[in-house]
Structures are given as structure tokens and as C-alpha cells.
Amino acid sequence: MIRPHSLRALIDTLKTNHRNVGLLCNQTAFLFEEKMYLMDWLAKEKVLKTIFVPEHGLFSELQDQEALENAEIYHFWEGVNCVSLYGHDEQSLKASPEKVEELDDILIDIQDVGCRYFTYLTTIAYLFETIARCQRPPRVWVIDHPNPAGRQVEGSPISTTYASFIGHEGLPHRHGLTLGEIAFWLKEFYGGAFDLQVLMGASPDYFMQIYPSPNFPSLQTAELYSGQCLFEATILSEGRGTTRPFEIVGAPFLRWETLHRIKHDVEHLSKEYHWFNYVLRPLQFIPTFHKYANELCGGFQIHLSTQAKNHSLLSSLLLLRTFNEHIPNLWRIGSYEKGNPRTALEILVGDELLIDFVRGKQPLLEVVSYLKGSENQWINSVGYVSKEPLFSLL
């Protein structure tokens, strides 16, 4: 088959050759130039057989960790089977080999956000794991998307010890790659011999105008997410249920005086570091759902200058450590993920040294040195897939 170099040419080729096509996507697979969803186009050309639906549902209508048991609720396309890849059990997270081998081609069109906690990457990884084991693997086409968190790298690769659906083994907290680039990395990780092709995505004119998940409303979210997502490991609200998730953090028991003490300590500890540029603005807020729904909370909104560089992971680790010094029993207890006994802190931070740091057991200078080495090691290891230079602020 001739290798197309555009999405339109690919769809023409799929139609001409009567291919059976699968599509892993959500609502970010909207083609603004065509004014339609990719699934609508493929269905119209009568090549689409299966839609694989990730966490949050096809239209990002489901909240975090909310299972989709019956993807046939998306019964909009005649003859198209919808398969949930986020049900109630671990088995539901992976497509069956039988479903995959029915297909000649699989297209992947979904917006990643540049951090390992964002589970679409793990969904793609599990799909590649299945494809790599197939006797007759389908050809894979990835529609490339820019990384809204940019080319900056943060953190350390997660080990097998802490890896999970919320953090694929080997990925740092913030990876710096586009969707197409990380697809090549995942293919190599699983030793896949299948054919993988990457096509350029849509025009940047509409970049991030469709939210990729229900609590990811903006590019500002992408700048903070590598650090602020870690607040899911605490008893504090991470801002879900507000219009500024991952920018707002707090709880009903946080008094005004406590907030100012925390603010003072964070500013004192961070004043010598160029990588810390959080501005903490004390406020009150009322989440409409999730933690502390309909309760008045005290907390902070985190602001970032559009000009300043910021290491969000380190900044949030420092913020977490300071909260831990002021709030007893800060950390969520019990398992965080289905089928996994580990706590949210272990799964999200995913590194023993960093866990010890937020608990007050490691000095900041040692953490900075450790992350500098880890980030540069990742940058060097993925140079073969990255079309543009990655960088670390450390």
C-alpha cells in the first residue's frame, strides 16, 4: 500500500483498499478544517469498524476514575462497535487481541498533555503491548499533536516498583515529547515489530480549544499539571469542582493565618531558586463536586507569569513539603487505583527520594541535584525520537 502523507490521502487509501479500521480517540479528534469529527469522516467512508474509548469517555464527560462499562451509549454510527478501555476492572483497560486482530489499521487521534499521570498515554501503551503480541498486527497511524506542556522535561522515570495505569514504567513526570514521538518510544518499549506511521495533525490555529479531559481547561493547566496533580495524594482539594482545577488548592480547615504562614515559609525556602515562580494568592472557594463539594474552603490560587520559567514539579514538591509541616495527617490513606494496593502518594510521586522529600526527610539541594541528573538522562535517551531539542531548567 502506498504510504499517504496526509490524513485525507490516508482516508482515501483506506477506502480504496476496503480496510477495516479502528480508532482510539476522544472529542479532541475534531477536524476543524473539515468541520467534523474523524470518526464521522471514517464512518461516512464506511471503513470504521471499532472505536476504542479511553478514560473520561468519548466527549470527556466522565470524571476521573469513573468507569465506562457500556461504550455502546455512543450508538451514532451504523455498524461501528464502541469498546470501553476504562471499565471497573484491570482487564477492561486493555483491548483484547481478538478485537485488535479484526482490524487492518488503527488510527490514534487524541490530545496528550505531556505528563505521565494523564492516562491516555498508558491506554496507547497497553494497545501497543497487545498489537506487539498479535500474529497479524494492524498498521498503526498516529495523528500527531503538539505537547501543550512544551519541550521542558521534569522529574524522574518511574520504576517498575511504582508504575501503574497512572504512570507508565520509564516515563518521567513531564516528558517533553509530542504524541507521535512518544508513540515511537512506546513501540520500542514493547519491542513492537508492527508498522507505525505518524501524520501531521490539524492546524495550530485551534490548538487546545477542545479540553482533553473534564478538568483540563487551558494551557495554564498544562504548565502546572506536572506539579499540582500531586495534590491528589493529599486530603486537600486540588481544585476539581472549580473553574480552575490544578490551579486552586485548599480545604475547609485552612484558616487565613495558616495560609499566610504557609505562604511565608514557601517564599522563604524558594527565594534563591530561579526555577520557582509560583505566586501564591490566598483565597476562599467552594467546589461544586469532588472533595469538599459545596463547602467553603481556604486555600491558594497559583499564578504564573507568562514570561517566567518555572519547574512545576519541584515547585509543587516544595509546596507539598510545606503543607505537610503545617497540616497533620496530610496524605490520603488506602489504595488509590483499582487492583493496586499502593497509596496515591506512591503512585503519583513514584520515586522514593521525592516521597521522602515531601515528608521532610531529604534536603532540597539533594533533590535538585538528583532531578537534574534524571532529566538530562531522559533528554539524552529520547534524542532519537524528538524532532526538537528538549531541555531542563536545572
CSV table of C-alpha atoms in Angstrom, one decimal, residues 42-259:
chain,number,residue,atom,x,y,z
A,42,LEU,CA,-14.2,7.4,8.7
A,43,ALA,CA,-17.8,6.2,9.2
A,44,LYS,CA,-19.0,8.1,6.2
A,45,GLU,CA,-16.4,6.4,4.1
A,46,LYS,CA,-17.6,3.0,5.5
A,47,VAL,CA,-14.2,1.9,6.8
A,48,LEU,CA,-14.6,2.5,10.5
A,49,LYS,CA,-15.3,-0.8,12.4
A,50,THR,CA,-14.3,-0.1,16.1
A,51,ILE,CA,-13.9,3.0,18.3
A,52,PHE,CA,-11.7,2.5,21.4
A,53,VAL,CA,-12.9,4.9,24.1
A,54,PRO,CA,-10.4,5.9,26.9
A,55,GLU,CA,-10.9,7.2,30.4
A,56,HIS,CA,-13.3,10.2,30.7
A,57,GLY,CA,-15.5,8.9,27.7
A,58,LEU,CA,-15.7,9.9,24.1
A,59,PHE,CA,-16.6,13.5,24.9
A,60,SER,CA,-14.6,13.9,28.2
A,61,GLU,CA,-17.9,13.9,30.0
A,62,LEU,CA,-16.9,11.5,32.8
A,63,GLN,CA,-14.9,12.5,35.9
A,64,ASP,CA,-11.6,10.9,36.9
A,65,GLN,CA,-11.7,7.2,37.8
A,66,GLU,CA,-15.4,7.0,36.7
A,67,ALA,CA,-15.8,3.7,34.8
A,68,LEU,CA,-17.4,3.4,31.4
A,69,GLU,CA,-19.0,0.0,31.4
A,70,ASN,CA,-21.0,0.3,28.2
A,71,ALA,CA,-19.4,2.2,25.4
A,72,GLU,CA,-22.4,1.4,23.2
A,73,ILE,CA,-24.0,4.6,24.5
A,74,TYR,CA,-22.2,6.1,21.6
A,75,HIS,CA,-24.5,4.4,19.0
A,76,PHE,CA,-24.2,7.2,16.4
A,77,TRP,CA,-22.6,5.2,13.6
A,78,GLU,CA,-24.2,2.2,12.0
A,79,GLY,CA,-22.0,-0.9,12.0
A,80,VAL,CA,-19.4,0.6,14.3
A,81,ASN,CA,-18.6,-1.1,17.6
A,82,CYS,CA,-17.5,1.1,20.5
A,83,VAL,CA,-15.2,-0.5,23.1
A,84,SER,CA,-14.5,1.0,26.5
A,85,LEU,CA,-10.9,0.9,27.6
A,86,TYR,CA,-11.8,2.1,31.1
A,87,GLY,CA,-14.2,-0.2,32.9
A,88,HIS,CA,-14.4,-1.4,36.5
A,89,ASP,CA,-11.6,-4.0,36.4
A,90,GLU,CA,-8.0,-4.1,35.3
A,91,GLN,CA,-8.9,-6.4,32.3
A,92,SER,CA,-11.0,-3.6,30.9
A,93,LEU,CA,-8.0,-1.3,30.5
A,94,LYS,CA,-6.6,-3.4,27.6
A,95,ALA,CA,-8.2,-4.2,24.2
A,96,SER,CA,-8.5,-8.0,23.6
A,97,PRO,CA,-6.2,-9.5,20.9
A,98,GLU,CA,-9.3,-10.7,19.1
A,99,LYS,CA,-10.7,-7.2,18.8
A,100,VAL,CA,-7.3,-5.9,17.5
A,101,GLU,CA,-6.6,-8.7,15.0
A,102,GLU,CA,-10.0,-8.0,13.3
A,103,LEU,CA,-8.6,-4.7,12.1
A,104,ASP,CA,-6.2,-3.8,9.3
A,105,ASP,CA,-5.4,-0.4,10.6
A,106,ILE,CA,-5.7,1.5,13.8
A,107,LEU,CA,-5.7,5.3,14.0
A,108,ILE,CA,-4.8,7.2,17.2
A,109,ASP,CA,-6.0,10.8,17.4
A,110,ILE,CA,-6.1,12.1,20.9
A,111,GLN,CA,-4.6,15.1,22.8
A,112,ASP,CA,-1.9,14.2,25.4
A,113,VAL,CA,-0.8,16.9,27.9
A,114,GLY,CA,2.8,16.0,28.4
A,115,CYS,CA,2.7,14.3,31.8
A,116,ARG,CA,2.7,10.6,32.7
A,117,TYR,CA,-0.3,10.9,35.1
A,118,PHE,CA,-2.5,11.6,32.1
A,119,THR,CA,-3.8,8.1,31.4
A,120,TYR,CA,-4.3,8.4,27.6
A,121,LEU,CA,-0.6,7.6,27.2
A,122,THR,CA,-1.0,4.4,29.2
A,123,THR,CA,-4.0,3.4,27.2
A,124,ILE,CA,-1.9,3.8,24.0
A,125,ALA,CA,0.9,1.8,25.7
A,126,TYR,CA,-1.4,-1.1,26.5
A,127,LEU,CA,-2.8,-1.0,23.0
A,128,PHE,CA,0.8,-1.3,21.6
A,129,GLU,CA,1.5,-4.1,24.0
A,130,THR,CA,-1.4,-6.0,22.6
A,131,ILE,CA,-0.5,-5.2,19.0
A,132,ALA,CA,3.1,-6.3,19.6
A,133,ARG,CA,1.8,-9.8,20.5
A,134,CYS,CA,-0.5,-10.2,17.5
A,135,GLN,CA,0.3,-12.7,14.9
A,136,ARG,CA,-1.2,-10.4,12.2
A,137,PRO,CA,-0.7,-6.9,13.7
A,138,PRO,CA,-2.6,-4.0,12.2
A,139,ARG,CA,-0.8,-1.0,10.8
A,140,VAL,CA,-0.8,1.9,13.3
A,141,TRP,CA,-1.3,5.6,12.3
A,142,VAL,CA,-0.8,8.3,14.9
A,143,ILE,CA,-2.1,11.8,14.2
A,144,ASP,CA,0.5,13.9,15.8
A,145,HIS,CA,-0.5,16.6,18.4
A,146,PRO,CA,1.9,19.2,19.9
A,147,ASN,CA,2.6,18.9,23.6
A,148,PRO,CA,0.8,21.7,25.5
A,149,ALA,CA,3.4,21.5,28.2
A,150,GLY,CA,6.1,22.2,25.7
A,151,ARG,CA,9.6,20.8,25.4
A,152,GLN,CA,10.5,21.2,29.0
A,153,VAL,CA,11.3,18.0,30.9
A,154,GLU,CA,10.7,17.5,34.7
A,155,GLY,CA,11.2,14.6,37.1
A,156,SER,CA,12.5,11.1,37.1
A,157,PRO,CA,11.5,8.0,35.2
A,158,ILE,CA,9.1,5.9,37.2
A,159,SER,CA,10.4,2.4,38.1
A,160,THR,CA,8.5,-0.9,38.0
A,161,THR,CA,8.0,-0.6,41.7
A,162,TYR,CA,5.7,2.3,41.4
A,163,ALA,CA,4.5,2.0,37.8
A,164,SER,CA,0.7,1.7,37.2
A,165,PHE,CA,-2.0,2.8,34.9
A,166,ILE,CA,-1.5,6.3,36.2
A,167,GLY,CA,2.3,6.2,35.5
A,168,HIS,CA,3.7,4.0,32.7
A,169,GLU,CA,7.1,2.5,33.5
A,170,GLY,CA,10.1,4.5,32.4
A,171,LEU,CA,8.3,7.9,31.8
A,172,PRO,CA,9.3,11.0,33.8
A,173,HIS,CA,6.7,13.2,35.4
A,174,ARG,CA,6.8,15.7,32.4
A,175,HIS,CA,8.3,14.1,29.2
A,176,GLY,CA,8.6,16.9,26.6
A,177,LEU,CA,7.5,14.8,23.6
A,178,THR,CA,4.7,15.1,21.1
A,179,LEU,CA,2.2,12.3,20.7
A,180,GLY,CA,3.9,10.9,17.6
A,181,GLU,CA,7.3,11.0,19.2
A,182,ILE,CA,6.2,9.2,22.4
A,183,ALA,CA,4.4,6.6,20.2
A,184,PHE,CA,7.8,5.6,18.7
A,185,TRP,CA,9.2,5.4,22.3
A,186,LEU,CA,6.4,3.2,23.4
A,187,LYS,CA,6.7,0.9,20.3
A,188,GLU,CA,10.4,0.3,21.2
A,189,PHE,CA,9.5,-0.2,24.9
A,190,TYR,CA,7.3,-3.2,23.9
A,191,GLY,CA,9.6,-4.4,21.2
A,192,GLY,CA,6.9,-4.0,18.6
A,193,ALA,CA,7.6,-5.1,15.0
A,194,PHE,CA,4.3,-3.6,13.7
A,195,ASP,CA,4.3,-0.7,11.2
A,196,LEU,CA,3.9,2.7,12.9
A,197,GLN,CA,3.4,5.8,10.9
A,198,VAL,CA,2.9,9.4,12.1
A,199,LEU,CA,0.9,12.0,10.3
A,200,MET,CA,0.9,15.7,10.9
A,201,GLY,CA,-2.1,16.8,12.9
A,202,ALA,CA,-4.6,19.7,12.5
A,203,SER,CA,-3.8,23.4,12.1
A,204,PRO,CA,-2.4,25.0,15.3
A,205,ASP,CA,-5.0,27.8,14.9
A,206,TYR,CA,-7.3,25.8,17.1
A,207,PHE,CA,-4.8,24.3,19.5
A,208,MET,CA,-6.3,23.2,22.9
A,209,GLN,CA,-9.7,24.8,22.1
A,210,ILE,CA,-11.2,21.4,23.0
A,211,TYR,CA,-10.4,20.3,26.5
A,212,PRO,CA,-8.8,16.8,26.5
A,213,SER,CA,-10.4,15.8,29.9
A,214,PRO,CA,-13.0,17.4,32.1
A,215,ASN,CA,-10.6,19.0,34.5
A,216,PHE,CA,-8.1,20.3,31.9
A,217,PRO,CA,-9.5,23.6,30.6
A,218,SER,CA,-6.5,25.5,29.4
A,219,LEU,CA,-2.8,25.8,28.5
A,220,GLN,CA,-2.2,27.3,32.0
A,221,THR,CA,-3.3,23.9,33.4
A,222,ALA,CA,-0.7,22.2,31.3
A,223,GLU,CA,2.0,24.4,32.8
A,224,LEU,CA,1.0,23.5,36.3
A,225,TYR,CA,-0.2,19.9,36.0
A,226,SER,CA,3.2,18.1,36.4
A,227,GLY,CA,3.3,19.5,39.9
A,228,GLN,CA,-0.2,20.2,41.0
A,229,CYS,CA,-1.6,16.8,40.1
A,230,LEU,CA,0.4,15.5,43.1
A,231,PHE,CA,-2.1,17.2,45.4
A,232,GLU,CA,-4.5,14.3,44.6
A,233,ALA,CA,-2.3,12.4,47.1
A,234,THR,CA,-3.5,14.7,49.9
A,235,ILE,CA,-6.7,15.4,51.8
A,236,LEU,CA,-6.7,18.9,50.2
A,237,SER,CA,-8.9,19.8,47.2
A,238,GLU,CA,-6.7,20.1,44.1
A,239,GLY,CA,-9.3,22.4,42.6
A,240,ARG,CA,-11.7,19.9,41.0
A,241,GLY,CA,-15.2,21.2,41.1
A,242,THR,CA,-13.9,24.8,40.4
A,243,THR,CA,-13.3,26.5,37.1
A,244,ARG,CA,-9.5,26.4,37.9
A,245,PRO,CA,-8.6,22.8,38.6
A,246,PHE,CA,-4.9,22.2,39.4
A,247,GLU,CA,-4.5,26.0,39.9
A,248,ILE,CA,-6.5,26.1,43.1
A,249,VAL,CA,-5.7,24.1,46.2
A,250,GLY,CA,-7.2,24.1,49.7
A,251,ALA,CA,-9.6,22.7,52.3
A,252,PRO,CA,-12.3,23.9,54.8
A,253,PHE,CA,-10.0,23.7,57.8
A,254,LEU,CA,-7.3,26.0,56.4
A,255,ARG,CA,-7.6,29.3,58.3
A,256,TRP,CA,-6.4,32.6,56.9
A,257,GLU,CA,-3.5,32.8,59.4
A,258,THR,CA,-2.4,29.3,58.5
A,259,LEU,CA,-2.4,30.2,54.8
